């Protein structure tokens, strides 16, 4: 099967992305608006983007009516009307229901902190609060927002943020900054309403040395 994206409806383009790019990391993004009102929303169009500067990127897509999601409005650079700050909180399996609930389309100004019962905690260098339940939180300043098709329904708006402060739950990282995967208890996003946990794992060297080893999947090592 092969497909020309320009000949497909947006719903099919969406499914060809989210049904195959799996699992996707999840950013639970906390922001505030100009009046200081808090907002939380999950985003699985998300990943690490740069080490120097330390940066990450996520994409709140334009709503079906052509408007920006609240998170995007709040995170836009100051010159574009936002506060230019956001926190990416990593999800934990113990609060997956609250994470999913934070996707509720509340009117702007109504807080998902109140809806979900998640706990706001002060950030160190930016104004939006982090989520106390998160094992890892990245305080970010917006470097740039790349709008792929401004105002077009379901178009990507890639928010690139520089990480200006990192929170890791006490004891979760060792001195070399290795993070304990079990303690992180993280989640990935599958298609539809699916989620997964990284419980089926194996290690493999990188480069040509990998070819000389037994297949780690079929051999079960
Ligand atoms: C796990 C999960 C991942 C999501 N990923 C995205 C995403 O990458 N981009 C997006 O625009 N919406 C995504 N959504 C939907 C938004 O969270 C939802 O539209 C939310 O209401 C936006 O909130 P806001 O208007 O307060 O920013 C996701 C929802 C869930 C539950």
PDB file of C-alpha atoms and ligand atoms in Angstrom:
ATOM      1  CA  UNK A   1       0.000   0.000   0.000  1.00  0.00           C
ATOM      2  CA  UNK A   2       1.186   3.536  -0.663  1.00  0.00           C
ATOM      3  CA  UNK A   3      -0.432   6.906  -0.223  1.00  0.00           C
ATOM      4  CA  UNK A   4      -0.083  10.485  -1.463  1.00  0.00           C
ATOM      5  CA  UNK A   5      -0.790  12.642   1.605  1.00  0.00           C
ATOM      6  CA  UNK A   6      -2.189  15.461  -0.524  1.00  0.00           C
ATOM      7  CA  UNK A   7      -4.930  13.114  -1.812  1.00  0.00           C
ATOM      8  CA  UNK A   8      -6.019  12.038   1.679  1.00  0.00           C
ATOM      9  CA  UNK A   9      -8.418  13.698   4.113  1.00  0.00           C
ATOM     10  CA  UNK A  10      -6.757  15.119   7.231  1.00  0.00           C
ATOM     11  CA  UNK A  11      -8.270  12.350   9.372  1.00  0.00           C
ATOM     12  CA  UNK A  12      -6.385   9.729   7.344  1.00  0.00           C
ATOM     13  CA  UNK A  13      -3.117  11.688   7.457  1.00  0.00           C
ATOM     14  CA  UNK A  14      -3.567  11.866  11.236  1.00  0.00           C
ATOM     15  CA  UNK A  15      -4.099   8.106  11.539  1.00  0.00           C
ATOM     16  CA  UNK A  16      -1.118   7.307   9.302  1.00  0.00           C
ATOM     17  CA  UNK A  17       1.040   9.309  11.735  1.00  0.00           C
ATOM     18  CA  UNK A  18      -0.319   8.338  15.136  1.00  0.00           C
ATOM     19  CA  UNK A  19      -0.992   4.696  14.242  1.00  0.00           C
ATOM     20  CA  UNK A  20       2.598   4.035  13.198  1.00  0.00           C
ATOM     21  CA  UNK A  21       4.903   6.441  15.049  1.00  0.00           C
ATOM     22  CA  UNK A  22       4.759   4.428  18.255  1.00  0.00           C
ATOM     23  CA  UNK A  23       5.150   4.662  21.122  1.00  0.00           C
ATOM     24  CA  UNK A  24       5.349   8.434  21.436  1.00  0.00           C
ATOM     25  CA  UNK A  25       6.688  10.194  24.520  1.00  0.00           C
ATOM     26  CA  UNK A  26       4.188  12.435  26.288  1.00  0.00           C
ATOM     27  CA  UNK A  27       4.785  16.010  27.481  1.00  0.00           C
ATOM     28  CA  UNK A  28       2.330  17.192  30.100  1.00  0.00           C
ATOM     29  CA  UNK A  29       2.728  20.914  29.567  1.00  0.00           C
ATOM     30  CA  UNK A  30       1.880  23.457  32.240  1.00  0.00           C
ATOM     31  CA  UNK A  31       1.548  27.139  31.337  1.00  0.00           C
ATOM     32  CA  UNK A  32      -0.073  30.323  32.594  1.00  0.00           C
ATOM     33  CA  UNK A  33      -1.913  33.042  30.710  1.00  0.00           C
ATOM     34  CA  UNK A  34      -1.352  36.796  30.998  1.00  0.00           C
ATOM     35  CA  UNK A  35      -3.660  36.898  34.032  1.00  0.00           C
ATOM     36  CA  UNK A  36      -1.643  34.163  35.747  1.00  0.00           C
ATOM     37  CA  UNK A  37      -4.316  31.466  35.322  1.00  0.00           C
ATOM     38  CA  UNK A  38      -2.852  27.966  35.058  1.00  0.00           C
ATOM     39  CA  UNK A  39      -3.335  25.427  32.266  1.00  0.00           C
ATOM     40  CA  UNK A  40      -2.228  21.806  31.746  1.00  0.00           C
ATOM     41  CA  UNK A  41      -2.461  19.686  28.582  1.00  0.00           C
ATOM     42  CA  UNK A  42      -0.759  16.500  27.316  1.00  0.00           C
ATOM     43  CA  UNK A  43       1.068  16.421  23.962  1.00  0.00           C
ATOM     44  CA  UNK A  44       2.481  13.330  22.277  1.00  0.00           C
ATOM     45  CA  UNK A  45       3.876  15.166  19.270  1.00  0.00           C
ATOM     46  CA  UNK A  46       6.906  15.681  21.493  1.00  0.00           C
ATOM     47  CA  UNK A  47      10.572  14.837  21.811  1.00  0.00           C
ATOM     48  CA  UNK A  48      14.027  15.955  22.912  1.00  0.00           C
ATOM     49  CA  UNK A  49      15.525  18.305  20.315  1.00  0.00           C
ATOM     50  CA  UNK A  50      18.974  19.575  21.312  1.00  0.00           C
ATOM     51  CA  UNK A  51      21.642  19.053  23.949  1.00  0.00           C
ATOM     52  CA  UNK A  52      23.489  22.391  23.554  1.00  0.00           C
ATOM     53  CA  UNK A  53      21.421  24.406  24.103  1.00  0.00           C
ATOM     54  CA  UNK A  54      19.360  21.898  26.042  1.00  0.00           C
ATOM     55  CA  UNK A  55      16.062  22.026  24.193  1.00  0.00           C
ATOM     56  CA  UNK A  56      12.893  20.089  23.438  1.00  0.00           C
ATOM     57  CA  UNK A  57       9.971  20.469  21.052  1.00  0.00           C
ATOM     58  CA  UNK A  58       6.271  19.704  21.049  1.00  0.00           C
ATOM     59  CA  UNK A  59       3.466  20.513  18.659  1.00  0.00           C
ATOM     60  CA  UNK A  60       0.028  21.768  19.673  1.00  0.00           C
ATOM     61  CA  UNK A  61      -1.906  21.418  16.432  1.00  0.00           C
ATOM     62  CA  UNK A  62      -4.304  24.161  15.333  1.00  0.00           C
ATOM     63  CA  UNK A  63      -7.896  23.401  16.372  1.00  0.00           C
ATOM     64  CA  UNK A  64     -10.508  22.377  13.771  1.00  0.00           C
ATOM     65  CA  UNK A  65     -11.920  25.926  13.923  1.00  0.00           C
ATOM     66  CA  UNK A  66      -8.513  27.411  13.039  1.00  0.00           C
ATOM     67  CA  UNK A  67      -7.738  28.765  16.522  1.00  0.00           C
ATOM     68  CA  UNK A  68      -4.689  28.121  18.696  1.00  0.00           C
ATOM     69  CA  UNK A  69      -4.859  25.772  21.694  1.00  0.00           C
ATOM     70  CA  UNK A  70      -4.491  27.510  25.068  1.00  0.00           C
ATOM     71  CA  UNK A  71      -1.057  25.967  25.661  1.00  0.00           C
ATOM     72  CA  UNK A  72       0.230  27.441  22.406  1.00  0.00           C
ATOM     73  CA  UNK A  73      -1.237  30.869  23.155  1.00  0.00           C
ATOM     74  CA  UNK A  74       0.447  30.867  26.565  1.00  0.00           C
ATOM     75  CA  UNK A  75       3.804  29.526  25.351  1.00  0.00           C
ATOM     76  CA  UNK A  76       4.187  31.853  22.354  1.00  0.00           C
ATOM     77  CA  UNK A  77       7.180  34.202  22.573  1.00  0.00           C
ATOM     78  CA  UNK A  78       6.418  37.548  24.234  1.00  0.00           C
ATOM     79  CA  UNK A  79       6.772  39.283  20.845  1.00  0.00           C
ATOM     80  CA  UNK A  80       3.946  37.059  19.559  1.00  0.00           C
ATOM     81  CA  UNK A  81       1.601  37.688  22.498  1.00  0.00           C
ATOM     82  CA  UNK A  82       2.462  34.827  24.863  1.00  0.00           C
ATOM     83  CA  UNK A  83       4.451  34.555  28.063  1.00  0.00           C
ATOM     84  CA  UNK A  84       7.282  32.641  26.416  1.00  0.00           C
ATOM     85  CA  UNK A  85       7.492  30.099  29.240  1.00  0.00           C
ATOM     86  CA  UNK A  86       6.237  26.572  29.872  1.00  0.00           C
ATOM     87  CA  UNK A  87       7.035  23.470  31.891  1.00  0.00           C
ATOM     88  CA  UNK A  88       7.252  20.008  30.306  1.00  0.00           C
ATOM     89  CA  UNK A  89       6.349  17.464  32.994  1.00  0.00           C
ATOM     90  CA  UNK A  90       6.949  13.810  32.194  1.00  0.00           C
ATOM     91  CA  UNK A  91       4.013  11.477  32.825  1.00  0.00           C
ATOM     92  CA  UNK A  92       3.855   8.826  35.509  1.00  0.00           C
ATOM     93  CA  UNK A  93       1.770   5.652  35.369  1.00  0.00           C
ATOM     94  CA  UNK A  94       0.414   6.439  38.842  1.00  0.00           C
ATOM     95  CA  UNK A  95      -1.360   9.566  37.516  1.00  0.00           C
ATOM     96  CA  UNK A  96      -2.328   8.469  34.000  1.00  0.00           C
ATOM     97  CA  UNK A  97      -6.029   9.180  34.627  1.00  0.00           C
ATOM     98  CA  UNK A  98      -5.261  12.752  35.651  1.00  0.00           C
ATOM     99  CA  UNK A  99      -3.007  13.117  32.603  1.00  0.00           C
ATOM    100  CA  UNK A 100      -5.814  11.957  30.294  1.00  0.00           C
ATOM    101  CA  UNK A 101      -8.319  14.203  32.081  1.00  0.00           C
ATOM    102  CA  UNK A 102      -6.057  17.205  31.452  1.00  0.00           C
ATOM    103  CA  UNK A 103      -6.927  16.878  27.734  1.00  0.00           C
ATOM    104  CA  UNK A 104     -10.445  18.102  28.563  1.00  0.00           C
ATOM    105  CA  UNK A 105     -11.200  21.136  26.396  1.00  0.00           C
ATOM    106  CA  UNK A 106     -11.863  23.557  29.240  1.00  0.00           C
ATOM    107  CA  UNK A 107     -12.667  27.182  28.383  1.00  0.00           C
ATOM    108  CA  UNK A 108      -9.546  29.396  28.460  1.00  0.00           C
ATOM    109  CA  UNK A 109      -8.876  30.452  32.045  1.00  0.00           C
ATOM    110  CA  UNK A 110     -10.404  27.348  33.676  1.00  0.00           C
ATOM    111  CA  UNK A 111      -7.613  25.303  35.213  1.00  0.00           C
ATOM    112  CA  UNK A 112      -6.916  21.625  34.592  1.00  0.00           C
ATOM    113  CA  UNK A 113      -5.139  21.649  37.976  1.00  0.00           C
ATOM    114  CA  UNK A 114      -8.550  22.038  39.619  1.00  0.00           C
ATOM    115  CA  UNK A 115     -10.234  19.539  37.284  1.00  0.00           C
ATOM    116  CA  UNK A 116      -7.626  16.816  37.752  1.00  0.00           C
ATOM    117  CA  UNK A 117      -6.522  17.364  41.342  1.00  0.00           C
ATOM    118  CA  UNK A 118      -2.880  17.459  40.210  1.00  0.00           C
ATOM    119  CA  UNK A 119      -0.733  19.632  42.474  1.00  0.00           C
ATOM    120  CA  UNK A 120       0.914  22.840  41.248  1.00  0.00           C
ATOM    121  CA  UNK A 121       4.422  23.415  42.635  1.00  0.00           C
ATOM    122  CA  UNK A 122       6.543  26.535  42.212  1.00  0.00           C
ATOM    123  CA  UNK A 123       9.064  26.492  39.390  1.00  0.00           C
ATOM    124  CA  UNK A 124      12.570  27.822  40.076  1.00  0.00           C
ATOM    125  CA  UNK A 125      13.193  30.327  37.262  1.00  0.00           C
ATOM    126  CA  UNK A 126       9.952  30.704  35.289  1.00  0.00           C
ATOM    127  CA  UNK A 127       6.414  31.671  36.283  1.00  0.00           C
ATOM    128  CA  UNK A 128       4.270  28.652  35.238  1.00  0.00           C
ATOM    129  CA  UNK A 129       4.072  26.009  37.975  1.00  0.00           C
ATOM    130  CA  UNK A 130       5.333  22.485  37.471  1.00  0.00           C
ATOM    131  CA  UNK A 131       3.280  19.411  38.383  1.00  0.00           C
ATOM    132  CA  UNK A 132       4.397  18.091  41.775  1.00  0.00           C
ATOM    133  CA  UNK A 133       3.415  14.502  40.868  1.00  0.00           C
ATOM    134  CA  UNK A 134       5.865  14.433  37.914  1.00  0.00           C
ATOM    135  CA  UNK A 135       9.177  12.619  38.493  1.00  0.00           C
ATOM    136  CA  UNK A 136      10.913  14.916  36.003  1.00  0.00           C
ATOM    137  CA  UNK A 137      10.010  18.472  34.954  1.00  0.00           C
ATOM    138  CA  UNK A 138      11.805  20.777  32.526  1.00  0.00           C
ATOM    139  CA  UNK A 139      11.331  24.519  32.950  1.00  0.00           C
ATOM    140  CA  UNK A 140      11.516  26.014  29.443  1.00  0.00           C
ATOM    141  CA  UNK A 141      11.748  29.391  27.741  1.00  0.00           C
ATOM    142  CA  UNK A 142      10.340  29.450  24.233  1.00  0.00           C
ATOM    143  CA  UNK A 143      13.059  29.859  21.613  1.00  0.00           C
ATOM    144  CA  UNK A 144      10.779  29.794  18.586  1.00  0.00           C
ATOM    145  CA  UNK A 145       7.410  28.579  17.340  1.00  0.00           C
ATOM    146  CA  UNK A 146       7.434  27.185  13.807  1.00  0.00           C
ATOM    147  CA  UNK A 147       3.941  27.448  12.358  1.00  0.00           C
ATOM    148  CA  UNK A 148       3.680  25.054   9.413  1.00  0.00           C
ATOM    149  CA  UNK A 149       0.382  26.434   8.006  1.00  0.00           C
ATOM    150  CA  UNK A 150      -0.923  29.313  10.150  1.00  0.00           C
ATOM    151  CA  UNK A 151      -4.655  29.079  10.895  1.00  0.00           C
ATOM    152  CA  UNK A 152      -5.130  25.817   8.971  1.00  0.00           C
ATOM    153  CA  UNK A 153      -7.060  23.163  10.948  1.00  0.00           C
ATOM    154  CA  UNK A 154      -4.798  20.401  12.347  1.00  0.00           C
ATOM    155  CA  UNK A 155      -1.623  22.178  11.232  1.00  0.00           C
ATOM    156  CA  UNK A 156       1.454  21.790  13.409  1.00  0.00           C
ATOM    157  CA  UNK A 157       2.895  24.584  15.518  1.00  0.00           C
ATOM    158  CA  UNK A 158       6.255  23.346  16.713  1.00  0.00           C
ATOM    159  CA  UNK A 159       7.172  24.958  20.007  1.00  0.00           C
ATOM    160  CA  UNK A 160      10.915  24.791  20.610  1.00  0.00           C
ATOM    161  CA  UNK A 161      11.880  25.485  24.199  1.00  0.00           C
ATOM    162  CA  UNK A 162      15.231  25.914  25.874  1.00  0.00           C
ATOM    163  CA  UNK A 163      15.406  24.011  29.144  1.00  0.00           C
ATOM    164  CA  UNK A 164      16.474  26.535  31.791  1.00  0.00           C
ATOM    165  CA  UNK A 165      15.978  24.358  34.865  1.00  0.00           C
ATOM    166  CA  UNK A 166      15.474  20.628  35.486  1.00  0.00           C
ATOM    167  CA  UNK A 167      13.669  18.938  38.373  1.00  0.00           C
ATOM    168  CA  UNK A 168      14.272  15.251  39.105  1.00  0.00           C
ATOM    169  CA  UNK A 169      12.585  13.530  42.027  1.00  0.00           C
ATOM    170  CA  UNK A 170      15.047  12.975  44.898  1.00  0.00           C
ATOM    171  CA  UNK A 171      17.060   9.786  44.417  1.00  0.00           C
ATOM    172  CA  UNK A 172      15.922   9.154  40.829  1.00  0.00           C
ATOM    173  CA  UNK A 173      19.213  10.227  39.175  1.00  0.00           C
ATOM    174  CA  UNK A 174      22.700   9.064  40.168  1.00  0.00           C
ATOM    175  CA  UNK A 175      25.802  11.302  40.092  1.00  0.00           C
ATOM    176  CA  UNK A 176      26.314  10.620  36.370  1.00  0.00           C
ATOM    177  CA  UNK A 177      22.670  11.676  35.764  1.00  0.00           C
ATOM    178  CA  UNK A 178      21.525   8.184  34.857  1.00  0.00           C
ATOM    179  CA  UNK A 179      17.815   8.189  35.561  1.00  0.00           C
ATOM    180  CA  UNK A 180      16.269   5.101  37.130  1.00  0.00           C
ATOM    181  CA  UNK A 181      13.755   3.805  34.589  1.00  0.00           C
ATOM    182  CA  UNK A 182      11.784   1.781  37.127  1.00  0.00           C
ATOM    183  CA  UNK A 183      11.421   4.792  39.392  1.00  0.00           C
ATOM    184  CA  UNK A 184      10.475   7.028  36.482  1.00  0.00           C
ATOM    185  CA  UNK A 185       7.514   4.709  35.761  1.00  0.00           C
ATOM    186  CA  UNK A 186       6.894   6.521  32.503  1.00  0.00           C
ATOM    187  CA  UNK A 187       4.288   6.029  29.781  1.00  0.00           C
ATOM    188  CA  UNK A 188       4.143   6.115  26.004  1.00  0.00           C
ATOM    189  CA  UNK A 189       1.233   6.992  23.746  1.00  0.00           C
ATOM    190  CA  UNK A 190      -0.190   4.508  21.259  1.00  0.00           C
ATOM    191  CA  UNK A 191      -2.911   5.217  18.683  1.00  0.00           C
ATOM    192  CA  UNK A 192      -6.466   6.084  19.669  1.00  0.00           C
ATOM    193  CA  UNK A 193      -6.859   5.924  23.426  1.00  0.00           C
ATOM    194  CA  UNK A 194      -3.914   3.528  23.865  1.00  0.00           C
ATOM    195  CA  UNK A 195      -0.970   3.891  26.253  1.00  0.00           C
ATOM    196  CA  UNK A 196       1.963   1.626  27.064  1.00  0.00           C
ATOM    197  CA  UNK A 197       4.684   1.172  29.665  1.00  0.00           C
ATOM    198  CA  UNK A 198       8.328   0.347  28.739  1.00  0.00           C
ATOM    199  CA  UNK A 199       8.309  -3.117  30.286  1.00  0.00           C
ATOM    200  CA  UNK A 200       9.578  -5.253  27.356  1.00  0.00           C
ATOM    201  CA  UNK A 201      13.201  -4.141  27.051  1.00  0.00           C
ATOM    202  CA  UNK A 202      16.568  -5.297  25.716  1.00  0.00           C
ATOM    203  CA  UNK A 203      20.023  -3.755  25.247  1.00  0.00           C
ATOM    204  CA  UNK A 204      22.096  -3.702  22.065  1.00  0.00           C
ATOM    205  CA  UNK A 205      25.452  -2.131  21.172  1.00  0.00           C
ATOM    206  CA  UNK A 206      25.393   0.454  18.395  1.00  0.00           C
ATOM    207  CA  UNK A 207      27.235   0.303  15.090  1.00  0.00           C
ATOM    208  CA  UNK A 208      28.444  -2.706  13.077  1.00  0.00           C
ATOM    209  CA  UNK A 209      29.160  -4.725  16.233  1.00  0.00           C
ATOM    210  CA  UNK A 210      25.378  -5.166  16.551  1.00  0.00           C
ATOM    211  CA  UNK A 211      25.346  -7.375  13.444  1.00  0.00           C
ATOM    212  CA  UNK A 212      27.609  -9.985  15.049  1.00  0.00           C
ATOM    213  CA  UNK A 213      25.257 -10.581  17.958  1.00  0.00           C
ATOM    214  CA  UNK A 214      22.255 -12.919  18.171  1.00  0.00           C
ATOM    215  CA  UNK A 215      18.897 -11.305  17.408  1.00  0.00           C
ATOM    216  CA  UNK A 216      17.960  -9.919  20.844  1.00  0.00           C
ATOM    217  CA  UNK A 217      14.243 -10.021  20.071  1.00  0.00           C
ATOM    218  CA  UNK A 218      13.867 -13.619  18.951  1.00  0.00           C
ATOM    219  CA  UNK A 219      16.507 -14.954  21.359  1.00  0.00           C
ATOM    220  CA  UNK A 220      14.784 -13.207  24.231  1.00  0.00           C
ATOM    221  CA  UNK A 221      18.050 -11.917  25.754  1.00  0.00           C
TER     222      UNK A 221
HETATM  223  C1  LIG B   1      -2.010  11.587  25.631  1.00  0.00           C
HETATM  224  C2  LIG B   1      -2.475  12.730  24.785  1.00  0.00           C
HETATM  225  C3  LIG B   1      -1.627  13.277  23.840  1.00  0.00           C
HETATM  226  C4  LIG B   1      -2.027  14.393  23.082  1.00  0.00           C
HETATM  227  N1  LIG B   1      -1.151  14.913  22.165  1.00  0.00           N
HETATM  228  C5  LIG B   1      -1.482  16.026  21.480  1.00  0.00           C
HETATM  229  C6  LIG B   1      -0.552  16.636  20.590  1.00  0.00           C
HETATM  230  O1  LIG B   1       0.588  16.191  20.415  1.00  0.00           O
HETATM  231  N2  LIG B   1      -0.936  17.771  19.945  1.00  0.00           N
HETATM  232  C7  LIG B   1      -2.157  18.326  20.147  1.00  0.00           C
HETATM  233  O2  LIG B   1      -2.448  19.366  19.561  1.00  0.00           O
HETATM  234  N3  LIG B   1      -3.056  17.779  20.984  1.00  0.00           N
HETATM  235  C8  LIG B   1      -2.740  16.658  21.675  1.00  0.00           C
HETATM  236  N4  LIG B   1      -3.644  16.106  22.550  1.00  0.00           N
HETATM  237  C9  LIG B   1      -4.909  16.806  22.793  1.00  0.00           C
HETATM  238  C10 LIG B   1      -4.728  18.002  23.736  1.00  0.00           C
HETATM  239  O3  LIG B   1      -4.204  17.570  24.982  1.00  0.00           O
HETATM  240  C11 LIG B   1      -6.083  18.688  23.973  1.00  0.00           C
HETATM  241  O4  LIG B   1      -6.506  19.278  22.748  1.00  0.00           O
HETATM  242  C12 LIG B   1      -6.045  19.727  25.060  1.00  0.00           C
HETATM  243  O5  LIG B   1      -7.391  20.081  25.398  1.00  0.00           O
HETATM  244  C13 LIG B   1      -5.356  21.017  24.658  1.00  0.00           C
HETATM  245  O6  LIG B   1      -5.438  21.867  25.783  1.00  0.00           O
HETATM  246  P1  LIG B   1      -5.195  23.413  25.750  1.00  0.00           P
HETATM  247  O7  LIG B   1      -6.205  24.049  24.804  1.00  0.00           O
HETATM  248  O8  LIG B   1      -5.406  23.775  27.178  1.00  0.00           O
HETATM  249  O9  LIG B   1      -3.793  23.652  25.281  1.00  0.00           O
HETATM  250  C14 LIG B   1      -3.305  14.961  23.286  1.00  0.00           C
HETATM  251  C15 LIG B   1      -4.175  14.388  24.209  1.00  0.00           C
HETATM  252  C16 LIG B   1      -3.766  13.269  24.950  1.00  0.00           C
HETATM  253  C17 LIG B   1      -4.715  12.681  25.961  1.00  0.00           C
END
